[in-house]
Amino acid sequence: MLENLLSERGLMKIWDSSEICSSDEWEKRRSEILKLLCNEEYGFLPCTPDNLSFEVLEQDNKFCAGKVTLNKVSITAQFGNKRFSFPCWTSIPNGNKKYPFFVFINFRGDIPDKYFPTEEICDNGFAILSFCYEDVTSDDNNFSDGIAGVIYGGKDRKDNDCGKISMWSWAASRVMDYAKTLSNLDLTKAFVVGHSRLGKTALLTGALDARFACAISNDSGCSGAAITRGKRGEKIKDIYNSFPYWFCANYKKYMDNEHNLPFDQHFLLAAIAPRKVYVASAKEDLWADPDSEYLSCVAASEVYEKLGFTGFVHPDRLPNVGDVFHEGNIGYHMRDGLHYLSREDWLHFIAYLKKQFKI
Ligand code: GTR
């Protein structure tokens, strides 16, 4: 059944080769895919910093009944004679271990926050490093504030220069740079997470930055996990008209023209392979289109299988509320309710990671 649905939607194969392939061959194909995604959708970051520095600004080592240390840290990037700083918060259990950890791209800087139950995450044996996306650059057409101001400095954006999603993703990788300086984190178990526009950002981060062992997107929808060919709800035209600044200017070529995209969003999921990717949907989030998010997982599975790994383990049907598919390198669940990053979503992410990484 699902094979037919994929071919009705005219989905492209990610990799021509029909046989099991070596990881070197995949890395070559993967870098072509990353170039396509950056050139046509998210844009390239025009420059990289010469130097990074970190400073702990505040510390509370009695957070969560004394079980957790909460630090506020300033991350500073130097670009020639310009500098840019943004705050990040680290919540790390107080035990004597190396903790697996989330890098969480959030809408707000609050700890805890309605989108993340900090204490419960830490009680489950995870640390969490979070930042507020608008501390990096504003969520609007202003390209003169935050990191946007530093990298563009009043210059026009070229058609393949980065939009805001790429900049938020850049910041998530700088948080990972900071994580590398901490002795109580397990760097082999780093997971990037985001919801909605920040779920799109988490997927891009997982694709570009191989230090993340899993990228988790919650309700990321259009230009995130959901395939665009045949998508219901939000389409490229809707998203580009409302949020042109999230993308590079080239993306507008595909408004009402999805079939000419030289890829689809399952390429973004696959670009994370052989590392893991997790897609979470909510039944009533019709603007994101749960079926298209699910079909993207089905289509991305091809790459894991050609590499000789388990891809997406699922029945041959569309998803229902309560489905939890945690067996493969692509994890998935669909919960009841609306567009939201809920406690239930976090508990599924945690269960998947515990199972897959033997935590
Ligand atoms: C919507 C947008 C979606 C989604 C959402 C969000 O307005 O159309 O693609 O990203 O915002 O981030 O909450």
Tab-separated table of C-alpha atoms and ligand atoms in Angstrom:
chain	number	residue	atom	x	y	z
A	1	MET	CA	0.000	0.000	0.000
A	2	LEU	CA	2.629	2.560	1.021
A	3	GLU	CA	4.772	1.855	-2.087
A	4	ASN	CA	1.780	2.875	-4.214
A	5	LEU	CA	1.223	6.041	-2.204
A	6	LEU	CA	4.863	7.016	-2.649
A	7	SER	CA	4.776	6.475	-6.390
A	8	GLU	CA	1.446	8.333	-6.743
A	9	ARG	CA	3.148	11.303	-5.149
A	10	GLY	CA	6.015	11.049	-7.636
A	11	LEU	CA	8.655	10.748	-4.943
A	12	MET	CA	12.270	10.608	-6.085
A	13	LYS	CA	14.685	7.861	-5.089
A	14	ILE	CA	17.498	9.205	-2.970
A	15	TRP	CA	20.191	6.942	-4.287
A	16	ASP	CA	20.283	5.317	-7.734
A	17	SER	CA	22.331	2.344	-6.702
A	18	SER	CA	20.133	-0.683	-6.107
A	19	GLU	CA	22.637	-2.643	-4.067
A	20	ILE	CA	24.090	-2.422	-0.605
A	21	CYS	CA	26.656	0.361	-0.676
A	22	SER	CA	29.755	1.230	1.268
A	23	SER	CA	29.767	4.081	3.735
A	24	ASP	CA	32.300	5.938	1.526
A	25	GLU	CA	29.918	5.831	-1.422
A	26	TRP	CA	27.118	7.095	0.818
A	27	GLU	CA	29.247	9.938	2.205
A	28	LYS	CA	29.843	11.107	-1.374
A	29	ARG	CA	26.115	11.031	-2.176
A	30	ARG	CA	25.307	12.583	1.200
A	31	SER	CA	27.502	15.602	0.534
A	32	GLU	CA	25.781	16.138	-2.844
A	33	ILE	CA	22.417	16.067	-1.042
A	34	LEU	CA	23.578	18.561	1.582
A	35	LYS	CA	24.729	20.926	-1.169
A	36	LEU	CA	21.339	20.644	-2.886
A	37	LEU	CA	19.425	21.291	0.349
A	38	CYS	CA	21.556	24.324	1.158
A	39	ASN	CA	21.593	25.695	-2.380
A	40	GLU	CA	17.875	25.381	-3.038
A	41	GLU	CA	16.175	25.575	0.363
A	42	TYR	CA	17.999	26.678	3.497
A	43	GLY	CA	21.041	28.531	2.121
A	44	PHE	CA	24.733	28.398	2.957
A	45	LEU	CA	26.223	30.261	5.876
A	46	PRO	CA	28.516	32.800	4.195
A	47	CYS	CA	31.337	32.610	6.758
A	48	THR	CA	32.581	30.707	9.808
A	49	PRO	CA	33.981	32.201	13.022
A	50	ASP	CA	37.737	32.485	13.590
A	51	ASN	CA	37.399	31.783	17.257
A	52	LEU	CA	34.870	30.753	19.929
A	53	SER	CA	34.876	31.416	23.663
A	54	PHE	CA	32.593	30.472	26.528
A	55	GLU	CA	31.876	32.090	29.876
A	56	VAL	CA	29.719	30.812	32.734
A	57	LEU	CA	27.615	33.805	33.830
A	58	GLU	CA	25.407	32.249	36.533
A	59	GLN	CA	25.288	28.964	38.408
A	60	ASP	CA	22.667	27.194	40.542
A	61	ASN	CA	23.973	23.847	41.751
A	62	LYS	CA	20.832	23.160	43.778
A	63	PHE	CA	18.396	23.195	40.866
A	64	CYS	CA	15.612	20.546	40.820
A	65	ALA	CA	15.801	19.725	44.560
A	66	GLY	CA	19.591	19.721	44.387
A	67	LYS	CA	19.742	16.991	41.739
A	68	VAL	CA	20.850	19.233	38.888
A	69	THR	CA	23.254	22.110	38.229
A	70	LEU	CA	21.816	24.862	36.059
A	71	ASN	CA	24.342	27.197	34.430
A	72	LYS	CA	23.819	30.186	32.189
A	73	VAL	CA	26.691	30.368	29.718
A	74	SER	CA	27.613	33.003	27.164
A	75	ILE	CA	28.882	31.661	23.819
A	76	THR	CA	30.918	34.189	21.845
A	77	ALA	CA	31.958	33.830	18.201
A	78	GLN	CA	34.606	36.099	16.706
A	79	PHE	CA	34.395	36.943	12.982
A	80	GLY	CA	37.388	39.131	12.073
A	81	ASN	CA	36.895	42.239	14.197
A	82	LYS	CA	33.210	41.533	14.861
A	83	ARG	CA	31.856	39.421	17.706
A	84	PHE	CA	28.543	37.861	18.444
A	85	SER	CA	27.384	36.359	21.776
A	86	PHE	CA	24.285	34.412	22.744
A	87	PRO	CA	23.245	32.737	26.025
A	88	CYS	CA	22.762	29.014	26.518
A	89	TRP	CA	21.542	27.166	29.623
A	90	THR	CA	22.948	23.825	30.739
A	91	SER	CA	20.953	21.570	33.071
A	92	ILE	CA	23.197	18.652	34.028
A	93	PRO	CA	22.474	16.019	36.721
A	94	ASN	CA	24.802	16.259	39.722
A	95	GLY	CA	25.979	12.642	39.669
A	96	ASN	CA	29.473	11.478	38.876
A	97	LYS	CA	28.821	10.285	35.300
A	98	LYS	CA	29.075	11.280	31.683
A	99	TYR	CA	25.483	12.085	30.721
A	100	PRO	CA	23.846	11.637	27.335
A	101	PHE	CA	22.420	15.018	26.400
A	102	PHE	CA	19.968	17.004	24.326
A	103	VAL	CA	20.747	20.245	22.549
A	104	PHE	CA	17.319	21.826	22.585
A	105	ILE	CA	16.471	24.748	20.320
A	106	ASN	CA	13.569	26.463	22.038
A	107	PHE	CA	11.184	29.346	21.513
A	108	ARG	CA	11.960	30.789	24.933
A	109	GLY	CA	14.889	30.882	27.332
A	110	ASP	CA	12.826	29.779	30.371
A	111	ILE	CA	13.994	26.768	32.392
A	112	PRO	CA	11.817	24.794	32.828
A	113	ASP	CA	9.439	25.747	30.054
A	114	LYS	CA	6.066	24.522	28.855
A	115	TYR	CA	7.946	22.806	25.996
A	116	PHE	CA	10.429	21.032	28.247
A	117	PRO	CA	10.061	19.352	31.613
A	118	THR	CA	13.646	19.860	32.715
A	119	GLU	CA	13.418	17.920	35.980
A	120	GLU	CA	11.839	14.865	34.380
A	121	ILE	CA	14.422	14.832	31.571
A	122	CYS	CA	17.262	14.986	34.101
A	123	ASP	CA	15.589	12.360	36.339
A	124	ASN	CA	15.707	10.070	33.328
A	125	GLY	CA	19.492	10.387	33.241
A	126	PHE	CA	19.850	13.015	30.476
A	127	ALA	CA	21.399	16.476	30.513
A	128	ILE	CA	19.889	19.247	28.440
A	129	LEU	CA	21.589	22.282	26.879
A	130	SER	CA	19.069	24.812	25.598
A	131	PHE	CA	18.958	28.197	23.954
A	132	CYS	CA	16.294	30.630	22.783
A	133	TYR	CA	16.311	30.952	19.001
A	134	GLU	CA	15.596	34.672	18.973
A	135	ASP	CA	18.719	35.287	21.059
A	136	VAL	CA	20.548	34.193	17.891
A	137	THR	CA	18.613	36.277	15.397
A	138	SER	CA	15.053	37.604	15.291
A	139	ASP	CA	12.272	35.575	13.697
A	140	ASP	CA	11.500	38.180	11.042
A	141	ASN	CA	12.855	39.818	7.923
A	142	ASN	CA	15.453	41.819	9.810
A	143	PHE	CA	18.921	40.694	8.656
A	144	SER	CA	20.793	43.300	10.673
A	145	ASP	CA	20.373	41.891	14.195
A	146	GLY	CA	22.197	39.108	16.059
A	147	ILE	CA	24.282	36.714	13.988
A	148	ALA	CA	22.507	37.947	10.822
A	149	GLY	CA	23.941	41.432	11.355
A	150	VAL	CA	27.426	40.031	11.859
A	151	ILE	CA	27.484	37.793	8.793
A	152	TYR	CA	25.644	40.095	6.389
A	153	GLY	CA	26.686	43.480	7.816
A	154	GLY	CA	24.163	45.354	5.638
A	155	LYS	CA	25.132	43.405	2.456
A	156	ASP	CA	22.407	41.902	0.260
A	157	ARG	CA	21.767	38.176	0.472
A	158	LYS	CA	22.677	36.134	-2.579
A	159	ASP	CA	20.065	33.637	-3.791
A	160	ASN	CA	21.738	30.757	-1.969
A	161	ASP	CA	22.817	32.667	1.154
A	162	CYS	CA	21.336	31.390	4.386
A	163	GLY	CA	17.989	32.278	5.866
A	164	LYS	CA	17.136	32.194	9.562
A	165	ILE	CA	16.721	28.410	9.899
A	166	SER	CA	20.386	27.953	8.901
A	167	MET	CA	21.435	30.565	11.447
A	168	TRP	CA	19.529	28.903	14.297
A	169	SER	CA	21.071	25.631	13.202
A	170	TRP	CA	24.525	27.230	13.235
A	171	ALA	CA	23.889	28.207	16.877
A	172	ALA	CA	22.937	24.620	17.818
A	173	SER	CA	26.320	23.497	16.495
A	174	ARG	CA	28.070	26.151	18.585
A	175	VAL	CA	26.276	24.756	21.665
A	176	MET	CA	27.725	21.390	20.648
A	177	ASP	CA	31.175	23.052	20.525
A	178	TYR	CA	30.599	24.153	24.112
A	179	ALA	CA	29.419	20.660	25.115
A	180	LYS	CA	32.795	19.333	23.946
A	181	THR	CA	34.507	21.357	26.671
A	182	LEU	CA	32.489	19.693	29.481
A	183	SER	CA	33.785	16.535	31.137
A	184	ASN	CA	30.394	15.308	32.442
A	185	LEU	CA	28.715	14.833	29.041
A	186	ASP	CA	28.876	11.727	26.859
A	187	LEU	CA	29.779	13.196	23.465
A	188	THR	CA	28.836	9.973	21.667
A	189	LYS	CA	25.230	10.468	22.791
A	190	ALA	CA	24.314	14.007	21.675
A	191	PHE	CA	20.779	14.549	20.388
A	192	VAL	CA	19.416	17.729	18.795
A	193	VAL	CA	15.711	18.495	19.304
A	194	GLY	CA	13.251	21.151	18.153
A	195	HIS	CA	9.542	21.748	17.617
A	196	SER	CA	7.843	23.100	14.515
A	197	ARG	CA	10.069	25.723	12.791
A	198	LEU	CA	12.722	24.627	15.255
A	199	GLY	CA	12.024	20.985	14.346
A	200	LYS	CA	12.980	21.927	10.783
A	201	THR	CA	16.089	23.494	12.321
A	202	ALA	CA	16.894	20.342	14.345
A	203	LEU	CA	16.729	18.180	11.208
A	204	LEU	CA	19.019	20.508	9.281
A	205	THR	CA	21.434	20.524	12.213
A	206	GLY	CA	21.471	16.719	12.386
A	207	ALA	CA	22.117	16.540	8.640
A	208	LEU	CA	24.976	19.059	8.650
A	209	ASP	CA	26.667	18.228	11.940
A	210	ALA	CA	27.694	14.588	12.263
A	211	ARG	CA	28.528	15.005	15.958
A	212	PHE	CA	24.803	14.547	16.683
A	213	ALA	CA	23.926	10.865	17.029
A	214	CYS	CA	20.215	11.560	16.557
A	215	ALA	CA	18.105	14.484	15.324
A	216	ILE	CA	14.563	14.759	16.668
A	217	SER	CA	11.863	16.796	14.985
A	218	ASN	CA	8.490	17.414	16.571
A	219	ASP	CA	5.604	18.515	14.334
A	220	SER	CA	8.075	20.000	11.848
A	221	GLY	CA	5.757	19.761	8.828
A	222	CYS	CA	6.351	21.724	5.635
A	223	SER	CA	10.058	22.161	4.803
A	224	GLY	CA	10.813	19.929	7.808
A	225	ALA	CA	10.042	16.227	7.923
A	226	ALA	CA	6.989	16.247	5.623
A	227	ILE	CA	7.394	15.469	1.937
A	228	THR	CA	6.130	18.356	-0.187
A	229	ARG	CA	4.917	16.392	-3.237
A	230	GLY	CA	1.205	15.797	-2.653
A	231	LYS	CA	1.337	17.444	0.773
A	232	ARG	CA	-1.844	18.692	2.419
A	233	GLY	CA	-2.031	21.684	4.786
A	234	GLU	CA	0.887	24.068	4.425
A	235	LYS	CA	2.651	24.149	1.040
A	236	ILE	CA	5.873	25.811	-0.107
A	237	LYS	CA	3.838	28.755	-1.414
A	238	ASP	CA	2.207	29.302	2.015
A	239	ILE	CA	5.408	29.011	3.980
A	240	TYR	CA	7.469	31.132	1.610
A	241	ASN	CA	4.843	33.868	1.459
A	242	SER	CA	4.615	34.037	5.267
A	243	PHE	CA	8.235	33.311	6.221
A	244	PRO	CA	10.536	34.034	3.242
A	245	TYR	CA	13.361	34.865	5.649
A	246	TRP	CA	13.525	31.298	7.030
A	247	PHE	CA	14.940	30.128	3.690
A	248	CYS	CA	17.318	31.147	0.937
A	249	ALA	CA	15.802	33.126	-1.924
A	250	ASN	CA	16.176	30.175	-4.347
A	251	TYR	CA	13.385	28.354	-2.503
A	252	LYS	CA	10.748	30.624	-4.015
A	253	LYS	CA	11.267	28.886	-7.403
A	254	TYR	CA	9.325	25.945	-5.972
A	255	MET	CA	6.129	27.773	-4.954
A	256	ASP	CA	3.312	25.906	-6.731
A	257	ASN	CA	6.129	23.989	-8.401
A	258	GLU	CA	7.017	21.208	-5.941
A	259	HIS	CA	7.506	18.710	-8.744
A	260	ASN	CA	10.565	20.565	-9.974
A	261	LEU	CA	12.383	20.380	-6.651
A	262	PRO	CA	15.526	18.306	-7.286
A	263	PHE	CA	14.851	16.501	-3.974
A	264	ASP	CA	12.108	16.216	-1.377
A	265	GLN	CA	12.136	16.348	2.406
A	266	HIS	CA	12.938	12.632	2.776
A	267	PHE	CA	16.396	13.621	1.468
A	268	LEU	CA	16.784	15.773	4.591
A	269	LEU	CA	15.942	12.830	6.868
A	270	ALA	CA	18.247	10.532	4.895
A	271	ALA	CA	21.122	13.027	5.025
A	272	ILE	CA	21.310	12.181	8.735
A	273	ALA	CA	22.029	8.484	7.965
A	274	PRO	CA	23.674	6.365	9.183
A	275	ARG	CA	22.987	8.314	12.353
A	276	LYS	CA	19.463	8.171	13.748
A	277	VAL	CA	16.503	10.410	13.078
A	278	TYR	CA	13.194	10.686	14.942
A	279	VAL	CA	9.942	12.141	13.639
A	280	ALA	CA	7.033	12.951	15.984
A	281	SER	CA	3.578	13.939	14.760
A	282	ALA	CA	0.282	15.006	16.343
A	283	LYS	CA	-2.972	13.735	14.913
A	284	GLU	CA	-4.713	17.107	14.760
A	285	ASP	CA	-1.738	18.996	13.348
A	286	LEU	CA	-3.197	19.059	9.856
A	287	TRP	CA	-1.191	22.112	8.786
A	288	ALA	CA	1.988	20.024	9.270
A	289	ASP	CA	0.264	16.964	7.702
A	290	PRO	CA	1.123	13.843	9.746
A	291	ASP	CA	0.684	11.494	6.771
A	292	SER	CA	3.328	13.374	4.780
A	293	GLU	CA	5.691	13.306	7.772
A	294	TYR	CA	5.212	9.556	8.037
A	295	LEU	CA	5.646	8.910	4.297
A	296	SER	CA	8.915	10.788	4.478
A	297	CYS	CA	10.185	8.274	7.059
A	298	VAL	CA	9.036	5.420	4.816
A	299	ALA	CA	10.898	6.905	1.831
A	300	ALA	CA	14.097	7.762	3.763
A	301	SER	CA	14.372	4.178	4.981
A	302	GLU	CA	15.855	3.235	1.592
A	303	VAL	CA	19.224	4.712	2.509
A	304	TYR	CA	19.587	2.857	5.819
A	305	GLU	CA	18.659	-0.384	4.098
A	306	LYS	CA	21.210	0.130	1.305
A	307	LEU	CA	23.825	0.718	3.985
A	308	GLY	CA	22.856	-2.621	5.522
A	309	PHE	CA	21.040	-1.159	8.567
A	310	THR	CA	17.465	-1.334	9.745
A	311	GLY	CA	15.595	1.708	8.471
A	312	PHE	CA	12.007	2.500	9.417
A	313	VAL	CA	10.173	-0.467	10.947
A	314	HIS	CA	6.452	0.078	10.410
A	315	PRO	CA	3.308	-1.649	9.156
A	316	ASP	CA	2.171	-1.221	5.554
A	317	ARG	CA	-0.457	1.422	6.327
A	318	LEU	CA	-0.787	5.070	7.268
A	319	PRO	CA	-0.301	5.967	10.950
A	320	ASN	CA	-2.866	6.040	13.759
A	321	VAL	CA	-2.936	7.760	17.133
A	322	GLY	CA	-0.867	5.739	19.600
A	323	ASP	CA	1.546	4.315	16.996
A	324	VAL	CA	5.076	4.130	18.385
A	325	PHE	CA	7.751	2.669	16.083
A	326	HIS	CA	11.028	2.410	17.959
A	327	GLU	CA	12.723	-0.597	16.370
A	328	GLY	CA	14.773	1.008	13.608
A	329	ASN	CA	17.226	3.813	12.953
A	330	ILE	CA	14.254	5.992	12.091
A	331	GLY	CA	12.048	6.410	15.173
A	332	TYR	CA	8.483	7.631	15.084
A	333	HIS	CA	5.357	8.262	17.128
A	334	MET	CA	1.970	9.841	16.562
A	335	ARG	CA	0.077	11.202	19.540
A	336	ASP	CA	-3.386	12.629	19.905
A	337	GLY	CA	-3.905	16.377	20.083
A	338	LEU	CA	-2.631	19.592	18.604
A	339	HIS	CA	0.579	21.210	17.410
A	340	TYR	CA	2.633	21.318	20.630
A	341	LEU	CA	5.780	19.846	22.175
A	342	SER	CA	4.325	17.899	25.076
A	343	ARG	CA	5.578	15.849	27.981
A	344	GLU	CA	4.239	12.808	26.150
A	345	ASP	CA	6.502	13.617	23.185
A	346	TRP	CA	9.555	13.909	25.448
A	347	LEU	CA	8.799	10.569	27.127
A	348	HIS	CA	8.695	8.903	23.704
A	349	PHE	CA	12.016	10.494	22.676
A	350	ILE	CA	13.576	9.329	25.928
A	351	ALA	CA	12.226	5.782	25.527
A	352	TYR	CA	13.576	5.585	21.961
A	353	LEU	CA	17.021	6.841	22.917
A	354	LYS	CA	17.235	4.545	25.958
A	355	LYS	CA	16.386	1.595	23.752
A	356	GLN	CA	18.611	2.471	20.787
A	357	PHE	CA	21.632	3.698	22.755
A	358	LYS	CA	21.297	1.278	25.693
A	359	ILE	CA	21.124	4.163	28.150
B	1	GTR	C1	3.596	27.974	11.333
B	1	GTR	C2	4.361	27.545	10.110
B	1	GTR	C3	4.765	26.123	10.281
B	1	GTR	C4	5.402	25.885	11.629
B	1	GTR	C5	4.826	26.750	12.735
B	1	GTR	C6	5.673	26.940	13.986
B	1	GTR	O1	2.962	29.173	11.215
B	1	GTR	O2	3.561	27.750	9.018
B	1	GTR	O3	5.601	25.716	9.221
B	1	GTR	O4	6.772	25.937	11.565
B	1	GTR	O5	4.542	28.015	12.326
B	1	GTR	O6	6.888	27.034	13.955
B	1	GTR	O7	5.051	27.047	15.032
